[in-house]
Amino acid sequence: MKNLKVFSESRAAVNLQAESEELLVSALDVEQNRIFFASSANIIYGINLSASQEMQWTINLCLQSELGLPPILEAEDRITGLDYLIEQEALIVGTSTGDLVLVVPTSNTVDVVGKVEGGVKTIASSPDGALLIVATGFGQLLAMTQDWDVLYEVSYDLDNNLETFMSGTRADGISGLSSPFSQVRVSWRGDGKYFATLGCSGNSEGLQRLRIWERESGTLHSSSEPKDFMEAAMDWMPSGAKVAAACNTSKTKNCASVAFFERNGLERGSFDIYGTTEAKIEMLKWNCNSELLAALVRYDEWSSIQIWSFSNYHWYLKQEWRYLGKNKLMFAWDPERPMRAICWTAYGLVHLLTLCWSSAVYDASIAIVIDGVNVLVTPLSLSLVPPPMSHFNIMFQSAVQSVAFTSRGLESHLAVGLSDGNLSIVKFPNMNMWDQLEGTVYETVNVDPGSLIKIEFGDLRHLTWLDPYVILGVMHCDGDQTSLYSDFISNNWRKCPLMSGGNNGVSILVEMELVCNNVEEVEPGCLSSSGWVVKSSMHTVIESSVVAIAANPMTRCEAFIQLGNGDIVSYMSKEGINIAPAELYKEKRSNLKGFLSYCPWMYPIPVYDYGKLKVLIFGLDEDGRLQVNGQVICSTCTSFSFYASAAGKVQEVVTHLIYTTRQDLLIVANIDEIFHGDVHYESMGNGQSPVGFGNKLQGENKLIREGNHDELKVWERGAKLIGIINGDEAAVILQTVRGNLEVIYPRKLVLLAIAGALVDKRFKDAVSLVRQHRINYNIIVDYCGWQSFVEAASEFVRKINNLSHITEFVCALKHENVMETLYKDILLPNHQDNKIECGSQIFLSNTDSPLEFGNQTIIKRLEPGNEIVSKNCKVRAVLEAVRKVLEEEVSKSPARELCILTTLACNDPPELEEALKRIKKWRETEIASTMNEVDGGLHKLNLSAEEALKHLLWLSEPDAVFHAALGLYDLHLAAIVALNSQRDPKEFLPFLQELENMPSPVMCYTIDCKLCRYESALKNIAAAGDAYFEECLQLMKSNPKLFALGLDIFKDVGKRAVILEAWGDHLFSEERFEEAAMAYCSTCSFQKALGSFRAGGLWKEALTMAGMLRLTTDEVSSLANDLCEELQALGKPAEAAKIALGYCKDVQGAINLLLTAREWLEALRIGFLYDMGELVKSQVKLAAIECANLLILEYEEGIEKVGKYLARYLAVRQRRLLLAAKLEMEGKAKEDVDDDTFSETSSNISGMSAYTLGKASNASGNLSTSSTGSHVRTRIRTRRKVHGGKIRAGSPGEEFALVEHLQSMVLSSRAQEELKLLLEALLLLGEEDVARKLQSFAARYQSCQLAAVKDAEDKLAEEQADGTAGTKNKNADNLKKLGVSDTLCWQWEMLSPP
């Protein structure tokens, strides 16, 4: 759905030297952008197409040379062929006498390179320029090289041989030399392997053949059937698919036609040329990309150039340019620029037009497609059909050149510029009545031209509505042509002093105020085009070309005009061009910042900027650069459009930009990010290439941040965006290359539409969108918060008014908050701004006003104390609110009852018992109503119990429903559930019969046990009597949590004692010895209590219990010895020493246990107490010295390890910093490199292997002062497990693991306390030297460890401050939390060095 428009044009003139001179043939120089013409006076002219001033070059082949040589051509000669040879940078000229002349324009040299018999009919060089085909008047084709050697010569007129041409008589008796079929056309295929010829004399019936020839040998490859071709109008499509040829079908179709032939000569399709029977096709030309076909058609009173395009198996006439008079007209396409056309008259007027495709989809998603004299109108929101189909058709009197549509309010007008210079206005009915126009064809009449300017070489371009009755257009003319309009210069003619945008002539802005004088009443729902006249007009001259015009969407009677260099100016109706400074205009509406280059596609849109309505002007240039505000958004854009959401705002305000790229991506971007974003530039080659959405950038200086736009892969290559359906529809319409339409619904736009509906409380629209696009139903609850939804539940049910949809909604509810998971990154950022966390915990803003989105309140502030709500309440609260509304406000019906059952079944946890109670009640009502004929009609309003039960079984697991029925102790209901759930009667009937035969309490107990409802089971079986006490006891033993309930139920002392003893046995089995002992004590089971105390190491309680059991002295002593051994095994030697001294009277054993427990001073005290001072003193001294020597060795090894760990850390850190610097120089981000790369160094860098060092000492710094090596090693292994275990060299986390390990080597407070006691004991025992040495090594170790940790932490802090550590520094704060103490409280000053 696209139209072809002329967005720029220029004119030039060839100054012919003779009055009757005419231009005959032409040739293009692509490299230097020149065109050459050969005239009837044998003069060759050349003009530059790109120069700002016309530069003309001429050479007369009939004049004598400067050396006095005779002229190259005689006066009777005529130039019949002209082509430009790229390799030789020269023109090859063929004449009617057969001369081949080489003309070099740069040196003005002329040379005759050959002569052919019969004269030259045409010349055509191959696409590569290596071969030249010359058609002679004798029907021969000569293939010549660049050296003018003839490769082969064949006859192109196989119906007449060479002798026939030379004799002058054909087989049909007609003179060969005076044949009317004198024109010959040669056309090459794009790859140069084949060429086609047309224009031989034909057979006796005047029919000709299209012939295909092979390049290398000149062999006839194929030929078509004899056909009545028109003139020699033929051209081979550059892509090679088809050959287009004009055919005379006026006898059968009353018009000419264009037929297409394949390489094998078979005809494949055709289309008819608009016009009457006198229309003749003189030329056909394909543009260089084979997209457009130009046909030069001559009528009796004018000639026209028609531009045709093919799409969806239909040929469209997209443009027609008429030239009055009977002057000969010629046409050519630019060989390199496919949208540039060149046409000229025989008298030297040259017209250059640059075309571009424009979207045929206008306001309100209305497609208006030009197809010759027809305009195909399709409102895409009503009927999504691709052309050539349409909703209705409007037919005009001549071909349509341009259209402009406006729809403001209830009025919709279509302005159509026609090829005959007239303007037609069509008034559309209200869009609500367009469905009545389907399939209709409306014929229009033209508007009264009035004061409309009409010039020979000018048409009204860029039609734009400023108001429903004011239209603006542009006419182009050269500076010297303004004299033609002197009659119009009056008060309504202004001249704007603008000198920019190129100097390709003058542009005339034509503003027309229209009025409709139609007094006839138009039927509602019909079109109207009569009675329109021009009330007044104003003309403004701009000394610059105009590229595009677009109406200001915010203000009536204002438009933005883009000049040739990309500058944008404002035009006000009846005022003209606004030349106020940009700063002044910025305060008014927009800054009017121009584009970096001219953009044929320009669209201004209204946007919100901090609550103010402003205009953004987007533009797309021919190179695919999408621009706004002088910046480039995307450098590979192919098409773009805009989406306007109604989320609490005005419908016309644009919220999103949607565009496609050459990589076949569809991107949805937020306008707010574009309006306030910064463009990131990447260096590309020698210059700066701006990039944006279509490029993947590193860093955060991007126009659109990640998460604010979506990239969707377009499934078909080359598909382009043609339109958007705004509002809740949120449809993006794409058209593929072959012409069919495809609609997609980007998830971001759909969610935006749903959010807008929820904000406006349009719940029915929101549910419709959710169902249509398969969106998670939870968004209806989660977007505004489930508390807000609960308050609006009544309105929700009332507006939906569809119980089936409500049932779907209820079934889809989950505890998951989709706004934080599924749609976290693609929905509006406003949601995240309003609620920090929704679903799990909700923290509303501290403001007193309600939270708002746009102009709508979406959440009411919660009462104080209720700010934090558990997420587990969501499903239950919502379903209860919906169920309450259904029960209170919805009339009784089967659908309502089913919906209520659904809310019960879908609750969390499911309330199946409540649902079954309702079903049971309905069943009882049914039974009562059948027995009572008076109320027989009452049950018809309710749902049958069987149907309700089937619905419940469909929603829930059948087993769960069966168990819930059992839980009601209703065996009959359980049987019904089992039958409807298709259970095997052999499975459930015996079980139900067995239950029926049981006493009621036992039955309930059995059911409760099956359903694992043990508390209820205990109550029921206890109610069955004393005969079932053993079952009660077994139930409590199998479910220990029931012991407390059993004690509460049973009041009998004997039974309570049994329960308490059983409970004690259970606690003992779980190694809860103290609690078990207390339970035994409650039942006076002191022997079991003693065993529990001993098992738990509670020696005081055990010995107390021995006293209560009145054990003898020997039994107590034996018990004390056993306890002493048990405490030693448990690692409590100090406690064992107390028992040995107090109960066993073993002083020596107690002293040995105190030494094991490192209680040096206590051991000395006990020894001196029992007169064993000297002996004890010697034992304590030996143990203390041994422990001190072991610690000295460990500290020495620890100092060495600290140094190695620190060296390794510095090596790994240095390697990481070097790698990061290297990556930064290469332009890569750290995030793009695997974490393993940062730690790829081996342990050989620091010359250490601390991770595998096989020494007996510990690797941790939590050094113990144990007197036994095995005990120390056990503690070391335990600490290693706590601190994370082995460090792997080269692993990603090695650097920070090293720092953490260094910090963990600190002396703990326990170790410092034990060290201080050991030093004190050594001093008391006179071992000052050993104590001094131990303190020295411990102090050195502590200082070394603290210095290493401080060095590592300082380097981490520096990297955090500089920002060079990247994401790895996130662990630095966690490392500092470990903390180290630099206190030296354990040291004795007297042992410190001076």
mmCIF file of C-alpha atoms in Angstrom, residues 960-1207:
data_model
loop_
_atom_site.group_PDB
_atom_site.id
_atom_site.type_symbol
_atom_site.label_atom_id
_atom_site.label_comp_id
_atom_site.label_asym_id
_atom_site.label_seq_id
_atom_site.Cartn_x
_atom_site.Cartn_y
_atom_site.Cartn_z
ATOM 1 C CA ALA A 960 -9.197 -34.589 45.785
ATOM 2 C CA VAL A 961 -12.960 -34.198 45.340
ATOM 3 C CA PHE A 962 -13.547 -37.779 46.458
ATOM 4 C CA HIS A 963 -11.438 -37.213 49.560
ATOM 5 C CA ALA A 964 -13.264 -33.964 50.269
ATOM 6 C CA ALA A 965 -16.580 -35.844 50.058
ATOM 7 C CA LEU A 966 -15.249 -38.407 52.479
ATOM 8 C CA GLY A 967 -14.154 -35.561 54.745
ATOM 9 C CA LEU A 968 -17.796 -34.534 55.044
ATOM 10 C CA TYR A 969 -18.520 -38.087 56.351
ATOM 11 C CA ASP A 970 -21.266 -38.330 53.705
ATOM 12 C CA LEU A 971 -20.813 -41.781 52.185
ATOM 13 C CA HIS A 972 -23.680 -41.330 49.756
ATOM 14 C CA LEU A 973 -22.137 -38.113 48.378
ATOM 15 C CA ALA A 974 -18.767 -39.832 48.170
ATOM 16 C CA ALA A 975 -20.353 -42.637 46.142
ATOM 17 C CA ILE A 976 -21.871 -40.109 43.730
ATOM 18 C CA VAL A 977 -18.498 -38.400 43.331
ATOM 19 C CA ALA A 978 -16.792 -41.722 42.691
ATOM 20 C CA LEU A 979 -19.351 -42.691 40.066
ATOM 21 C CA ASN A 980 -19.078 -39.358 38.223
ATOM 22 C CA SER A 981 -15.289 -39.473 38.321
ATOM 23 C CA GLN A 982 -15.363 -42.800 36.472
ATOM 24 C CA ARG A 983 -13.883 -44.815 39.313
ATOM 25 C CA ASP A 984 -14.157 -48.569 39.251
ATOM 26 C CA PRO A 985 -17.011 -49.622 41.594
ATOM 27 C CA LYS A 986 -14.952 -52.650 42.584
ATOM 28 C CA GLU A 987 -12.459 -50.276 44.155
ATOM 29 C CA PHE A 988 -14.607 -47.865 46.126
ATOM 30 C CA LEU A 989 -17.835 -49.769 46.890
ATOM 31 C CA PRO A 990 -16.255 -52.319 49.275
ATOM 32 C CA PHE A 991 -14.451 -49.519 51.063
ATOM 33 C CA LEU A 992 -17.628 -47.458 51.437
ATOM 34 C CA GLN A 993 -19.608 -50.499 52.549
ATOM 35 C CA GLU A 994 -16.962 -51.265 55.160
ATOM 36 C CA LEU A 995 -17.162 -47.702 56.422
ATOM 37 C CA GLU A 996 -20.957 -47.882 56.549
ATOM 38 C CA ASN A 997 -20.790 -50.926 58.813
ATOM 39 C CA MET A 998 -18.510 -49.222 61.322
ATOM 40 C CA PRO A 999 -19.647 -47.248 64.353
ATOM 41 C CA SER A 1000 -19.842 -43.569 63.614
ATOM 42 C CA PRO A 1001 -16.714 -42.515 65.612
ATOM 43 C CA VAL A 1002 -14.673 -45.371 64.172
ATOM 44 C CA MET A 1003 -15.881 -44.521 60.657
ATOM 45 C CA CYS A 1004 -14.875 -40.910 61.136
ATOM 46 C CA TYR A 1005 -11.523 -42.064 62.573
ATOM 47 C CA THR A 1006 -10.886 -44.313 59.577
ATOM 48 C CA ILE A 1007 -11.753 -41.538 57.121
ATOM 49 C CA ASP A 1008 -9.563 -39.047 58.974
ATOM 50 C CA CYS A 1009 -6.620 -41.427 58.920
ATOM 51 C CA LYS A 1010 -7.056 -41.971 55.198
ATOM 52 C CA LEU A 1011 -7.156 -38.214 54.665
ATOM 53 C CA CYS A 1012 -4.204 -37.667 57.048
ATOM 54 C CA ARG A 1013 -6.326 -35.525 59.343
ATOM 55 C CA TYR A 1014 -4.732 -36.982 62.459
ATOM 56 C CA GLU A 1015 -5.934 -34.465 65.023
ATOM 57 C CA SER A 1016 -9.534 -35.094 64.009
ATOM 58 C CA ALA A 1017 -8.809 -38.810 63.903
ATOM 59 C CA LEU A 1018 -7.510 -38.749 67.498
ATOM 60 C CA LYS A 1019 -10.560 -36.904 68.706
ATOM 61 C CA ASN A 1020 -12.896 -39.317 66.946
ATOM 62 C CA ILE A 1021 -11.159 -42.484 68.114
ATOM 63 C CA ALA A 1022 -10.967 -41.115 71.685
ATOM 64 C CA ALA A 1023 -14.718 -40.612 71.558
ATOM 65 C CA ALA A 1024 -15.121 -44.291 70.641
ATOM 66 C CA GLY A 1025 -14.348 -45.388 74.242
ATOM 67 C CA ASP A 1026 -11.614 -47.004 76.342
ATOM 68 C CA ALA A 1027 -11.556 -50.060 74.131
ATOM 69 C CA TYR A 1028 -9.752 -48.048 71.499
ATOM 70 C CA PHE A 1029 -7.091 -46.501 73.801
ATOM 71 C CA GLU A 1030 -4.326 -48.666 72.308
ATOM 72 C CA GLU A 1031 -5.201 -47.363 68.840
ATOM 73 C CA CYS A 1032 -5.077 -43.853 70.274
ATOM 74 C CA LEU A 1033 -1.619 -44.558 71.687
ATOM 75 C CA GLN A 1034 -0.381 -46.046 68.411
ATOM 76 C CA LEU A 1035 -1.745 -43.010 66.518
ATOM 77 C CA MET A 1036 0.161 -40.659 68.834
ATOM 78 C CA LYS A 1037 3.363 -42.708 68.505
ATOM 79 C CA SER A 1038 3.121 -42.597 64.709
ATOM 80 C CA ASN A 1039 2.347 -38.855 64.859
ATOM 81 C CA PRO A 1040 4.318 -37.420 67.800
ATOM 82 C CA LYS A 1041 2.753 -34.006 67.376
ATOM 83 C CA LEU A 1042 -0.456 -35.481 68.790
ATOM 84 C CA PHE A 1043 0.999 -36.168 72.285
ATOM 85 C CA ALA A 1044 0.059 -32.694 73.521
ATOM 86 C CA LEU A 1045 -3.471 -33.091 72.139
ATOM 87 C CA GLY A 1046 -3.709 -36.555 73.752
ATOM 88 C CA LEU A 1047 -2.804 -35.140 77.149
ATOM 89 C CA ASP A 1048 -5.492 -32.536 76.672
ATOM 90 C CA ILE A 1049 -8.118 -35.134 75.712
ATOM 91 C CA PHE A 1050 -7.375 -37.818 78.321
ATOM 92 C CA LYS A 1051 -7.785 -36.761 81.944
ATOM 93 C CA ASP A 1052 -7.247 -40.188 83.564
ATOM 94 C CA VAL A 1053 -3.961 -40.302 85.516
ATOM 95 C CA GLY A 1054 -3.003 -43.769 84.382
ATOM 96 C CA LYS A 1055 -3.576 -43.003 80.719
ATOM 97 C CA ARG A 1056 -1.675 -39.731 81.016
ATOM 98 C CA ALA A 1057 1.299 -41.592 82.540
ATOM 99 C CA VAL A 1058 1.332 -44.031 79.636
ATOM 100 C CA ILE A 1059 1.177 -41.149 77.160
ATOM 101 C CA LEU A 1060 3.989 -39.245 78.932
ATOM 102 C CA GLU A 1061 6.250 -42.298 78.981
ATOM 103 C CA ALA A 1062 5.619 -42.918 75.299
ATOM 104 C CA TRP A 1063 6.368 -39.268 74.617
ATOM 105 C CA GLY A 1064 9.641 -39.580 76.604
ATOM 106 C CA ASP A 1065 10.651 -42.608 74.518
ATOM 107 C CA HIS A 1066 10.044 -40.579 71.364
ATOM 108 C CA LEU A 1067 12.128 -37.654 72.639
ATOM 109 C CA PHE A 1068 14.951 -40.027 73.607
ATOM 110 C CA SER A 1069 14.955 -41.513 70.098
ATOM 111 C CA GLU A 1070 15.334 -38.004 68.672
ATOM 112 C CA GLU A 1071 18.280 -37.364 71.071
ATOM 113 C CA ARG A 1072 16.393 -34.667 72.930
ATOM 114 C CA PHE A 1073 17.716 -36.135 76.157
ATOM 115 C CA GLU A 1074 16.914 -33.377 78.619
ATOM 116 C CA GLU A 1075 13.259 -33.137 77.466
ATOM 117 C CA ALA A 1076 12.982 -36.936 77.544
ATOM 118 C CA ALA A 1077 14.326 -36.999 81.111
ATOM 119 C CA MET A 1078 11.746 -34.442 82.174
ATOM 120 C CA ALA A 1079 8.978 -36.563 80.642
ATOM 121 C CA TYR A 1080 10.279 -39.618 82.540
ATOM 122 C CA CYS A 1081 10.453 -37.647 85.735
ATOM 123 C CA SER A 1082 6.781 -36.697 85.290
ATOM 124 C CA THR A 1083 5.937 -40.409 85.413
ATOM 125 C CA CYS A 1084 8.490 -41.168 88.191
ATOM 126 C CA SER A 1085 10.562 -43.286 85.797
ATOM 127 C CA PHE A 1086 13.832 -42.156 87.413
ATOM 128 C CA GLN A 1087 15.935 -44.972 85.962
ATOM 129 C CA LYS A 1088 15.011 -43.922 82.413
ATOM 130 C CA ALA A 1089 15.583 -40.285 83.402
ATOM 131 C CA LEU A 1090 19.110 -41.196 84.622
ATOM 132 C CA GLY A 1091 19.874 -42.843 81.297
ATOM 133 C CA SER A 1092 18.655 -39.773 79.417
ATOM 134 C CA PHE A 1093 20.827 -37.425 81.513
ATOM 135 C CA ARG A 1094 23.898 -39.605 80.972
ATOM 136 C CA ALA A 1095 23.250 -39.800 77.248
ATOM 137 C CA GLY A 1096 23.027 -36.000 77.084
ATOM 138 C CA GLY A 1097 26.247 -35.406 79.081
ATOM 139 C CA LEU A 1098 24.351 -33.696 81.879
ATOM 140 C CA TRP A 1099 26.539 -35.041 84.721
ATOM 141 C CA LYS A 1100 25.132 -32.786 87.434
ATOM 142 C CA GLU A 1101 21.552 -33.875 86.719
ATOM 143 C CA ALA A 1102 22.671 -37.514 86.420
ATOM 144 C CA LEU A 1103 24.346 -37.484 89.813
ATOM 145 C CA THR A 1104 21.287 -35.764 91.274
ATOM 146 C CA MET A 1105 19.078 -38.469 89.834
ATOM 147 C CA ALA A 1106 21.432 -41.075 91.439
ATOM 148 C CA GLY A 1107 20.672 -39.496 94.763
ATOM 149 C CA MET A 1108 16.937 -39.707 94.122
ATOM 150 C CA LEU A 1109 17.378 -43.392 93.276
ATOM 151 C CA ARG A 1110 19.290 -43.801 96.614
ATOM 152 C CA LEU A 1111 22.297 -45.523 95.043
ATOM 153 C CA THR A 1112 25.122 -46.814 97.314
ATOM 154 C CA THR A 1113 28.517 -45.115 97.606
ATOM 155 C CA ASP A 1114 30.177 -47.670 95.358
ATOM 156 C CA GLU A 1115 27.434 -47.321 92.756
ATOM 157 C CA VAL A 1116 27.784 -43.538 92.820
ATOM 158 C CA SER A 1117 31.603 -43.831 92.512
ATOM 159 C CA SER A 1118 31.249 -46.218 89.584
ATOM 160 C CA LEU A 1119 28.753 -43.845 87.970
ATOM 161 C CA ALA A 1120 31.178 -40.930 88.504
ATOM 162 C CA ASN A 1121 34.040 -42.816 86.809
ATOM 163 C CA ASP A 1122 31.807 -43.626 83.869
ATOM 164 C CA LEU A 1123 30.703 -40.002 83.591
ATOM 165 C CA CYS A 1124 34.324 -38.843 83.732
ATOM 166 C CA GLU A 1125 35.267 -41.061 80.789
ATOM 167 C CA GLU A 1126 32.185 -40.010 78.842
ATOM 168 C CA LEU A 1127 32.943 -36.296 79.306
ATOM 169 C CA GLN A 1128 36.524 -36.835 78.115
ATOM 170 C CA ALA A 1129 35.164 -38.525 75.010
ATOM 171 C CA LEU A 1130 32.844 -35.565 74.451
ATOM 172 C CA GLY A 1131 35.801 -33.132 74.580
ATOM 173 C CA LYS A 1132 34.973 -31.666 77.999
ATOM 174 C CA PRO A 1133 38.138 -32.397 80.078
ATOM 175 C CA ALA A 1134 37.536 -29.469 82.439
ATOM 176 C CA GLU A 1135 34.117 -30.873 83.403
ATOM 177 C CA ALA A 1136 35.592 -34.352 83.795
ATOM 178 C CA ALA A 1137 38.264 -32.901 86.144
ATOM 179 C CA LYS A 1138 35.546 -31.639 88.469
ATOM 180 C CA ILE A 1139 33.980 -35.118 88.723
ATOM 181 C CA ALA A 1140 37.380 -36.791 89.229
ATOM 182 C CA LEU A 1141 38.265 -34.420 92.033
ATOM 183 C CA GLY A 1142 34.842 -34.219 93.698
ATOM 184 C CA TYR A 1143 33.455 -37.769 93.409
ATOM 185 C CA CYS A 1144 36.430 -40.002 92.540
ATOM 186 C CA LYS A 1145 39.009 -38.262 94.821
ATOM 187 C CA ASP A 1146 41.589 -38.656 92.026
ATOM 188 C CA VAL A 1147 43.759 -35.518 92.352
ATOM 189 C CA GLN A 1148 46.384 -36.604 89.828
ATOM 190 C CA GLY A 1149 43.732 -37.523 87.267
ATOM 191 C CA ALA A 1150 42.033 -34.180 87.770
ATOM 192 C CA ILE A 1151 45.334 -32.322 87.232
ATOM 193 C CA ASN A 1152 45.976 -34.260 83.996
ATOM 194 C CA LEU A 1153 42.501 -33.421 82.735
ATOM 195 C CA LEU A 1154 43.044 -29.721 83.523
ATOM 196 C CA LEU A 1155 46.278 -29.757 81.542
ATOM 197 C CA THR A 1156 44.406 -31.326 78.620
ATOM 198 C CA ALA A 1157 41.861 -28.532 78.919
ATOM 199 C CA ARG A 1158 44.698 -25.911 78.897
ATOM 200 C CA GLU A 1159 43.668 -24.733 82.382
ATOM 201 C CA TRP A 1160 47.277 -24.073 83.496
ATOM 202 C CA LEU A 1161 46.600 -21.934 86.538
ATOM 203 C CA GLU A 1162 43.772 -24.158 87.799
ATOM 204 C CA ALA A 1163 46.055 -27.177 87.609
ATOM 205 C CA LEU A 1164 48.676 -25.360 89.716
ATOM 206 C CA ARG A 1165 46.026 -24.297 92.222
ATOM 207 C CA ILE A 1166 44.735 -27.866 92.711
ATOM 208 C CA GLY A 1167 48.295 -29.218 93.048
ATOM 209 C CA PHE A 1168 49.240 -26.766 95.726
ATOM 210 C CA LEU A 1169 45.881 -27.358 97.449
ATOM 211 C CA TYR A 1170 46.652 -31.052 97.898
ATOM 212 C CA ASP A 1171 50.385 -30.631 98.690
ATOM 213 C CA MET A 1172 51.521 -31.824 95.257
ATOM 214 C CA GLY A 1173 53.028 -28.498 94.189
ATOM 215 C CA GLU A 1174 56.445 -29.561 92.969
ATOM 216 C CA LEU A 1175 55.160 -32.547 91.048
ATOM 217 C CA VAL A 1176 52.391 -30.580 89.461
ATOM 218 C CA LYS A 1177 54.726 -27.702 88.705
ATOM 219 C CA SER A 1178 57.024 -29.935 86.691
ATOM 220 C CA GLN A 1179 54.107 -31.481 84.753
ATOM 221 C CA VAL A 1180 52.579 -28.094 83.981
ATOM 222 C CA LYS A 1181 55.937 -26.728 82.856
ATOM 223 C CA LEU A 1182 56.548 -29.587 80.430
ATOM 224 C CA ALA A 1183 53.037 -29.335 78.920
ATOM 225 C CA ALA A 1184 53.190 -25.542 78.609
ATOM 226 C CA ILE A 1185 56.634 -25.597 76.941
ATOM 227 C CA GLU A 1186 55.473 -28.285 74.482
ATOM 228 C CA CYS A 1187 52.371 -26.273 73.584
ATOM 229 C CA ALA A 1188 54.435 -23.078 73.202
ATOM 230 C CA ASN A 1189 56.933 -24.771 70.852
ATOM 231 C CA LEU A 1190 54.095 -26.106 68.695
ATOM 232 C CA LEU A 1191 52.507 -22.657 68.452
ATOM 233 C CA ILE A 1192 55.855 -21.043 67.577
ATOM 234 C CA LEU A 1193 56.214 -23.479 64.686
ATOM 235 C CA GLU A 1194 52.674 -22.786 63.512
ATOM 236 C CA TYR A 1195 53.160 -18.996 63.698
ATOM 237 C CA GLU A 1196 56.371 -19.253 61.724
ATOM 238 C CA GLU A 1197 54.679 -21.246 58.977
ATOM 239 C CA GLY A 1198 51.688 -18.885 59.126
ATOM 240 C CA ILE A 1199 53.941 -15.858 58.439
ATOM 241 C CA GLU A 1200 55.318 -17.628 55.369
ATOM 242 C CA LYS A 1201 51.817 -18.477 54.148
ATOM 243 C CA VAL A 1202 50.570 -14.900 54.577
ATOM 244 C CA GLY A 1203 53.420 -13.679 52.412
ATOM 245 C CA LYS A 1204 52.684 -16.226 49.683
ATOM 246 C CA TYR A 1205 48.955 -15.521 49.694
ATOM 247 C CA LEU A 1206 49.601 -11.793 49.434
ATOM 248 C CA ALA A 1207 52.082 -12.231 46.582
#
